[in-house]
Structures are given as structure tokens and as C-alpha cells.
């Protein structure tokens, strides 16, 4: 049986080639995802734990776990006296105080170097020999003067800086220029990928990031012959109150667990899309074996007639699918290694160190098992159908195509699944709750399964609708293409189903993405009437009211900070106050005042958003008791109520005069600064505002377009990544169309020869095949787009309860592009089958057999 199966695979290798290629693509994707995930986890772990090997014990405030110090009742951090005392503990070779915080480096044009929130500054702490073991200098040396800094090697290279150059650095205390004293390399614990690391002197770092004479933590190294556990016990007995200690190994394990979260998430997303690609491939495999078995009906019947049992014939066919899957899986696993290397390049930070790819036995076993079992499962139904044909009937004629019947059990079951799925998704959308998305997910799976099963029935009415257009363009060829498409509805349905799956996901993502982008655009810019918004360029910086102070001196410029202060209870309701300049805020934000007047801010009153005032029963003129977490008490009076979106990024829930906020909070956090210039947005006004802010690279001065791009740009980038991942499923669907058309050309060899003999030229035959491909692509794209829009609406409805202002947006342009891509892909898939059909030899095809 095995030899027979191997001989059959070699005999039909051309017909099985596309099936093998589809399996290989799916296995490539899933093995590449698994290899990438394992490699990224190992690289992230190595980077996050790099450097902890040289730390025996770390001492820190007992609520910071080795990170930034947290202010409590006393001064924050660990004082210098404690560090000096720890150095004298028996078994301690050295004790080094560490302090770090936010520091952003500008390039020569004043733009921020690096990306993400990882812009760090730290202290250079030289030991007895004048070196710091955490940093290896390649040029120059560490800073020894307060006006000097050192930069990590990658940041210096990006900025084109050399030792002796002047570098602009921004911190929470503003921006200043420093002389570059050295360039260094360091470990992953000090400098996360994508950001920058700037070293200051001890005194400068303490002043900028903590407090003079204080450190965030102290790193201890062990003397030779001293065990880490013994040293930990000695250190803990010498610690002052309010501090704790942990070994470097303990901290490394904590960092390793934190470091793998992002790579685990991306790996799971990739595996999910790989599963979609494999699921799409099952339709191609099933279609191929259906057509192969149909063409080999007489051969299989002859095997039965000469003594082979039904089980033996079934075993031969399953072995063929096993061989195809095994060979394709091996090739896919090899290609997956290359895909993993590509994924690592795409998703890794541009300065991440090179790390080896990790190929685990589990990845090899999973990839080979999935790729081998999948073809067997997909081939089972056509094989079972073929085995049900009596040998005598099969010897007489090939099995005719089985049309889809509206009264069949399959039709009834698929209709029930479709209705149940649509009903479940609609129920989850219209009755939002904690489990509504799970209900929609189950409904989506049921609806998609039912729709796929009903595609054979939909092929005929869809073709009837499209036929007038085809016949108008090409009367003869359009008619022939329409008839050929509905000749075998099951084959047509299986081919279009693969495309429908990909378009369902793509169009659903498009609807969600467009709706979310529109919501974010409204939430960020609808209430914005100023020229500019000043905010941190990247995460990590903390703005204070002092940030906006220099803007007050610019002639003709109006500005107002948004000073957020938390920890209040107004009338017993937890509240956040946002301090603004009463004289200018009315011209910088759009306030739709319902009751009272915004001018009351100048009188020391507050203005409240309707979504805050309504549930609490507050009204204009009402005086509310105010209580702070620290116990301070007071009272405020409501002077206005305004209409606002609860999810607005700019319009506060409670607007207060900045003088009122300053009375209760000496250090509020400034969320942004609104700026209006006399000449409006432009290069000159932008430069003026930027210079007034001290050319600080950590601050971004954004106009309306910049705000929109910053807040909604991530959605577009994520959608583009998902579209790229879905392209694998689209490619497999295109292979399915090519495979179906190619097999159809083989089955209709004599028919095509007859058409050629009757006067249809080669271009006419090619045109007929291309029109068939368009019908297949159009059917899959239409059904997939309709399902995707429905599911996008359903999932979007679940967001409306938690995201006020979210509304459905149909991105007609993007949906049309998706359908166009599907049609173009179908046309490209028809090139080879059409060319083969056009080259049909008339004499050989019409010869009597």
C-alpha cells in the first residue's frame, strides 16, 4: 500500500504541488511564529537579566523593589551614609549608590533621539580605580564635572556625536547643554532597546532625579569566598528601617518574567494568524483531493475489482495525503527558520543586539504534526465520499458532480449554524456585558462555519447576478464562464470559502480600526481650539506648572496649563481637579456651557462636566465640601456646567482655576500646555514656542494634525501589521483558485479542445478562464466583506458602553481596496491555468478515446 501511495504521489506530483505549497506556507508561518516567540523570549530574558550577575545584593526602599525610590514619610531613597555603612559590612567588596530618571537627548537639529519611553539618565559612580563596572568606555571617560555627560554608543552614533561635542539634554527640570566626555557600552538592565542612556555626575544625577545626598538603591558586590546567601543575611541585619534587600539572582528572575510579556503577546498573535492560514489551506487541500479522487474514480474502482478492500484503498489515499503533508511540513519548517529571522528583524528595536534563533523540540514536533495531520483531515471527506461509490458504477463512468441541494441535511445544518451565529453575535452586541465579546466570538465562529457551508448554494444566485455584466462585456465567454462556475457548486464554494475567511478578518479589522481612529480623532481634537499642544515627546517625562511659565513672556501668546491634581473628594465623590488659566482657557478649549458662565473661573469657582455633575446631582451655585487625602479640608462653589465627552483627552471633568489647585497641591502633574499664537500655526510661531521652552527635546509642540497623528497613528501601524499577516491567508486562497482552475482545465481538456475547434481562439479561452477566476474571487470577497462588516459592528457595539462617543464607521475606501485586492489576486491566480488552457492541442483533445 505504501509503495502504491508513493507511486501515485509521484504520478500526480504536478497536481499535488499547489496543495503541498499551501501546507508549506501554513507550516512556515506557524513554525516561524513559534521560533520567533522562543527566540524573542530568550533574547528578552538575556537582555533584562544582563548585569545582575555582577550584583550580589541590592538594597532599596522596601516598597520599590530595586526600582525608582518612592517618597514616603521621610526623604526618598537610600542616603549616602547608609551606602557607606553597607560598604563596611563583612563580605562586601564594594557598595555603589545608583540613581536614575528621565533624560532625553537631542540630535544636532534639536529632535529627540531614540523612541519609546526608555530615555534614561543615571549616575556615573567610579570606584577606587576611577571606573564604573556597569559601563565600558570605548572613547573618552565618565563625567567628572557637573557640566559633562557620557552617552551610550548607539545614541552617540545616531546623533553623530564625538567626545568634546555639546549635547542638549532634557529632563523633568528643563533642558541644558553639556559637554560629551565619553562614549560607553553597557548591559541591557541599564539601557532598554530603542531608548538612550545619559550618565551624569553623582551630584547632578541626584539633583535631577531624586534629592542631593540620596540614591534610589545600592548595589553590593561580594568579596571572594563570600556566599550570596550569607552576605544577604549580614546585609539585612545591618539595614536601617524602611529599606529592604534582595539578591541579584532574585531581581534577575523578576526582570525575566516582566521582559517576556511583550514577546509572548506578539507570538500568540502570530500563531493566531498562522492558524487562520492553516484553516484556509484545508479548503485547498480538500478541493484538490476531491478533484483527484473524482478523476481517479475508475482507477480506484479497478483496485477494488481486483481484490483491494475498501479499507486498503482508503489507506492508500490517506498515505498519499500523509506523504504530501510530511514533505511539505519539512520544507515549511526549514522556511520557517528564515521567517523567524525576518520577524525578529521587523519587530526588534533597531539597536537590539543580535541573538541566536531558538529551535526547540516542541516547535519541530508541533510543526511536523500539524502539517502532516492537516492534509489527512482535509482529505478524509472526499476519500469517504469516493469509497461510497460501488465499483461497478465507478467502472462505468466517472462520478458526476454533486449539486448542492436546498433540502439536504448539510444545507439545513449550515443554515441553522448561520442563523444561530448571527443571532448570538447580535445578542452580544445589543446586550453588552462582561461576557458579550465571548458570545460574539462564538457567534462569529458559528456564522462563518455556516456561511462557508452555504457558499455552494450561494454560488448560483451570485453568478446569476454577475452574469449580465459579464455577458455585456464578453457575451460568449461570459456565458461560458458563468456556466462553468456553477457546474460544480461544492468545488466553487470550497474555493471561495478560503478567500471569504481572509476578507472577513480583513474587513472586520478595517471597520474596527476606522471606528477607533474616528473616535480618537474626536476625543483628541474636537475640543481643541488652540494652535498648539505642548506635551512630553515620549513617555517618561513629568511636566510641572513650571514648564509653561516661559510662555507667559511671549508677546501676544495666550497659554494655559492643564495641571491635574488627584486625591480629592468633592461632596463625597472622588474627583480630579484640572487647573487652568481662567483668563485664557475659554479661547483654547471648546466649552459648551449648559448652565452658568465660564467667567466664574476668574472668581475662584469651578466648572464641571455634565457627565460628572448629573449623577452626583450637582448644580450651579452649589458649594461642595472638599477633602484631600492628606486630611486638608476646604470648599468650592460650582460656577458652570458644560457638555463634555467622558473620553475626551483634553476637556477635563472638573475645571478649576490654577490658583485654586496650587492652594491644595504644590506639585500637580501637568498633562499638557495649550498655546495660541498671534499668527496662527506656522514655522515661525512653532520655532518661537520651541525656543521659549528651552529647546527641550523631551517636549513635543503639536498642532492639530500632529495631535491626530500621535494619538491615532498606532492604530494604523497595527492594522498594517495585521493586514501583512493576513496576506498569507490571501496568498493561500489565491493558490486555491489557481489549483481549482488548473484541475478544471484538466477535467475539461476535451471540452476546451472542442471550443477551439468551433472557432474560439486562444485569447478567448484565456478570457473565459479569467472570468471564472473573477467570479470565484467576487463570491469570496462579497461574502467575506459582508460578514466582516457585521462582526466589526458587533464588536464595536461592546465598546460603546465603556468608550463613550464610539460610533460605527464604514471605511468604504478600505473595504473597496480589499475587494479589489481579492479580484486582482484571483486574476493573477488564473494566469497559469488560462495559459495552459489556451495551449490545448485541438487534435489531441478532440481525438476519440
PDB file of N, CA and C in Angstrom, residues 75-84 97-99 123 201-217:
ATOM      1  N   UNK A  75      12.666  61.395  53.679  1.00  0.00           N
ATOM      2  CA  UNK A  75      13.274  61.624  52.359  1.00  0.00           C
ATOM      3  C   UNK A  75      13.291  60.329  51.544  1.00  0.00           C
ATOM      4  N   UNK A  76      13.125  60.426  50.229  1.00  0.00           N
ATOM      5  CA  UNK A  76      13.078  59.219  49.412  1.00  0.00           C
ATOM      6  C   UNK A  76      14.458  58.615  49.236  1.00  0.00           C
ATOM      7  N   UNK A  77      14.466  57.292  48.874  1.00  0.00           N
ATOM      8  CA  UNK A  77      15.707  56.634  48.512  1.00  0.00           C
ATOM      9  C   UNK A  77      16.543  56.205  49.704  1.00  0.00           C
ATOM     10  N   UNK A  78      17.804  55.885  49.397  1.00  0.00           N
ATOM     11  CA  UNK A  78      18.785  55.434  50.385  1.00  0.00           C
ATOM     12  C   UNK A  78      19.842  56.519  50.512  1.00  0.00           C
ATOM     13  N   UNK A  79      20.160  56.949  51.746  1.00  0.00           N
ATOM     14  CA  UNK A  79      21.108  58.060  51.881  1.00  0.00           C
ATOM     15  C   UNK A  79      22.546  57.582  51.734  1.00  0.00           C
ATOM     16  N   UNK A  80      23.429  58.560  51.507  1.00  0.00           N
ATOM     17  CA  UNK A  80      24.835  58.246  51.277  1.00  0.00           C
ATOM     18  C   UNK A  80      25.477  57.592  52.492  1.00  0.00           C
ATOM     19  N   UNK A  81      25.028  57.954  53.693  1.00  0.00           N
ATOM     20  CA  UNK A  81      25.601  57.356  54.898  1.00  0.00           C
ATOM     21  C   UNK A  81      25.310  55.860  54.961  1.00  0.00           C
ATOM     22  N   UNK A  82      24.102  55.474  54.544  1.00  0.00           N
ATOM     23  CA  UNK A  82      23.757  54.052  54.525  1.00  0.00           C
ATOM     24  C   UNK A  82      24.627  53.294  53.522  1.00  0.00           C
ATOM     25  N   UNK A  83      24.855  53.880  52.351  1.00  0.00           N
ATOM     26  CA  UNK A  83      25.712  53.242  51.352  1.00  0.00           C
ATOM     27  C   UNK A  83      27.121  53.051  51.912  1.00  0.00           C
ATOM     28  N   UNK A  84      27.628  54.079  52.599  1.00  0.00           N
ATOM     29  CA  UNK A  84      28.970  53.969  53.185  1.00  0.00           C
ATOM     30  C   UNK A  84      29.007  52.902  54.272  1.00  0.00           C
ATOM     31  N   UNK A  97      26.186  53.380  45.067  1.00  0.00           N
ATOM     32  CA  UNK A  97      24.869  54.010  45.034  1.00  0.00           C
ATOM     33  C   UNK A  97      24.433  54.280  43.610  1.00  0.00           C
ATOM     34  N   UNK A  98      23.185  53.957  43.296  1.00  0.00           N
ATOM     35  CA  UNK A  98      22.641  54.157  41.947  1.00  0.00           C
ATOM     36  C   UNK A  98      21.401  55.041  42.018  1.00  0.00           C
ATOM     37  N   UNK A  99      21.274  55.931  41.034  1.00  0.00           N
ATOM     38  CA  UNK A  99      20.094  56.767  40.903  1.00  0.00           C
ATOM     39  C   UNK A  99      19.831  56.959  39.418  1.00  0.00           C
ATOM     40  N   UNK A 123      23.634  57.929  37.206  1.00  0.00           N
ATOM     41  CA  UNK A 123      24.874  58.495  37.736  1.00  0.00           C
ATOM     42  C   UNK A 123      26.064  57.615  37.361  1.00  0.00           C
ATOM     43  N   UNK A 201      27.277  63.172  36.597  1.00  0.00           N
ATOM     44  CA  UNK A 201      27.999  63.004  37.857  1.00  0.00           C
ATOM     45  C   UNK A 201      27.002  62.670  38.965  1.00  0.00           C
ATOM     46  N   UNK A 202      27.524  62.157  40.077  1.00  0.00           N
ATOM     47  CA  UNK A 202      26.667  61.815  41.212  1.00  0.00           C
ATOM     48  C   UNK A 202      25.790  62.999  41.628  1.00  0.00           C
ATOM     49  N   UNK A 203      26.417  64.136  41.806  1.00  0.00           N
ATOM     50  CA  UNK A 203      25.682  65.301  42.309  1.00  0.00           C
ATOM     51  C   UNK A 203      24.607  65.750  41.333  1.00  0.00           C
ATOM     52  N   UNK A 204      24.927  65.772  40.029  1.00  0.00           N
ATOM     53  CA  UNK A 204      23.949  66.214  39.034  1.00  0.00           C
ATOM     54  C   UNK A 204      22.787  65.232  38.944  1.00  0.00           C
ATOM     55  N   UNK A 205      23.083  63.932  38.932  1.00  0.00           N
ATOM     56  CA  UNK A 205      22.024  62.928  38.837  1.00  0.00           C
ATOM     57  C   UNK A 205      21.100  62.982  40.039  1.00  0.00           C
ATOM     58  N   UNK A 206      21.672  63.163  41.232  1.00  0.00           N
ATOM     59  CA  UNK A 206      20.835  63.246  42.424  1.00  0.00           C
ATOM     60  C   UNK A 206      19.941  64.487  42.375  1.00  0.00           C
ATOM     61  N   UNK A 207      20.492  65.604  41.914  1.00  0.00           N
ATOM     62  CA  UNK A 207      19.701  66.838  41.837  1.00  0.00           C
ATOM     63  C   UNK A 207      18.572  66.707  40.816  1.00  0.00           C
ATOM     64  N   UNK A 208      18.839  66.058  39.693  1.00  0.00           N
ATOM     65  CA  UNK A 208      17.850  65.959  38.618  1.00  0.00           C
ATOM     66  C   UNK A 208      16.799  64.887  38.897  1.00  0.00           C
ATOM     67  N   UNK A 209      17.206  63.792  39.515  1.00  0.00           N
ATOM     68  CA  UNK A 209      16.304  62.628  39.576  1.00  0.00           C
ATOM     69  C   UNK A 209      15.781  62.294  40.966  1.00  0.00           C
ATOM     70  N   UNK A 210      16.412  62.796  42.020  1.00  0.00           N
ATOM     71  CA  UNK A 210      15.952  62.403  43.345  1.00  0.00           C
ATOM     72  C   UNK A 210      16.099  63.573  44.319  1.00  0.00           C
ATOM     73  N   UNK A 211      17.188  63.598  45.036  1.00  0.00           N
ATOM     74  CA  UNK A 211      17.455  64.648  46.013  1.00  0.00           C
ATOM     75  C   UNK A 211      18.936  64.572  46.361  1.00  0.00           C
ATOM     76  N   UNK A 212      19.590  65.701  46.565  1.00  0.00           N
ATOM     77  CA  UNK A 212      21.018  65.653  46.893  1.00  0.00           C
ATOM     78  C   UNK A 212      21.299  64.747  48.094  1.00  0.00           C
ATOM     79  N   UNK A 213      22.324  63.911  47.937  1.00  0.00           N
ATOM     80  CA  UNK A 213      22.722  63.010  49.010  1.00  0.00           C
ATOM     81  C   UNK A 213      21.914  61.738  49.092  1.00  0.00           C
ATOM     82  N   UNK A 214      20.999  61.485  48.136  1.00  0.00           N
ATOM     83  CA  UNK A 214      20.148  60.288  48.180  1.00  0.00           C
ATOM     84  C   UNK A 214      20.345  59.446  46.924  1.00  0.00           C
ATOM     85  N   UNK A 215      20.227  58.138  47.070  1.00  0.00           N
ATOM     86  CA  UNK A 215      20.307  57.185  45.961  1.00  0.00           C
ATOM     87  C   UNK A 215      19.020  56.368  45.908  1.00  0.00           C
ATOM     88  N   UNK A 216      18.672  55.904  44.713  1.00  0.00           N
ATOM     89  CA  UNK A 216      17.489  55.052  44.573  1.00  0.00           C
ATOM     90  C   UNK A 216      17.748  53.661  45.148  1.00  0.00           C
ATOM     91  N   UNK A 217      19.007  53.202  45.051  1.00  0.00           N
ATOM     92  CA  UNK A 217      19.359  51.885  45.564  1.00  0.00           C
ATOM     93  C   UNK A 217      20.868  51.813  45.709  1.00  0.00           C
TER      94      UNK A 217
END
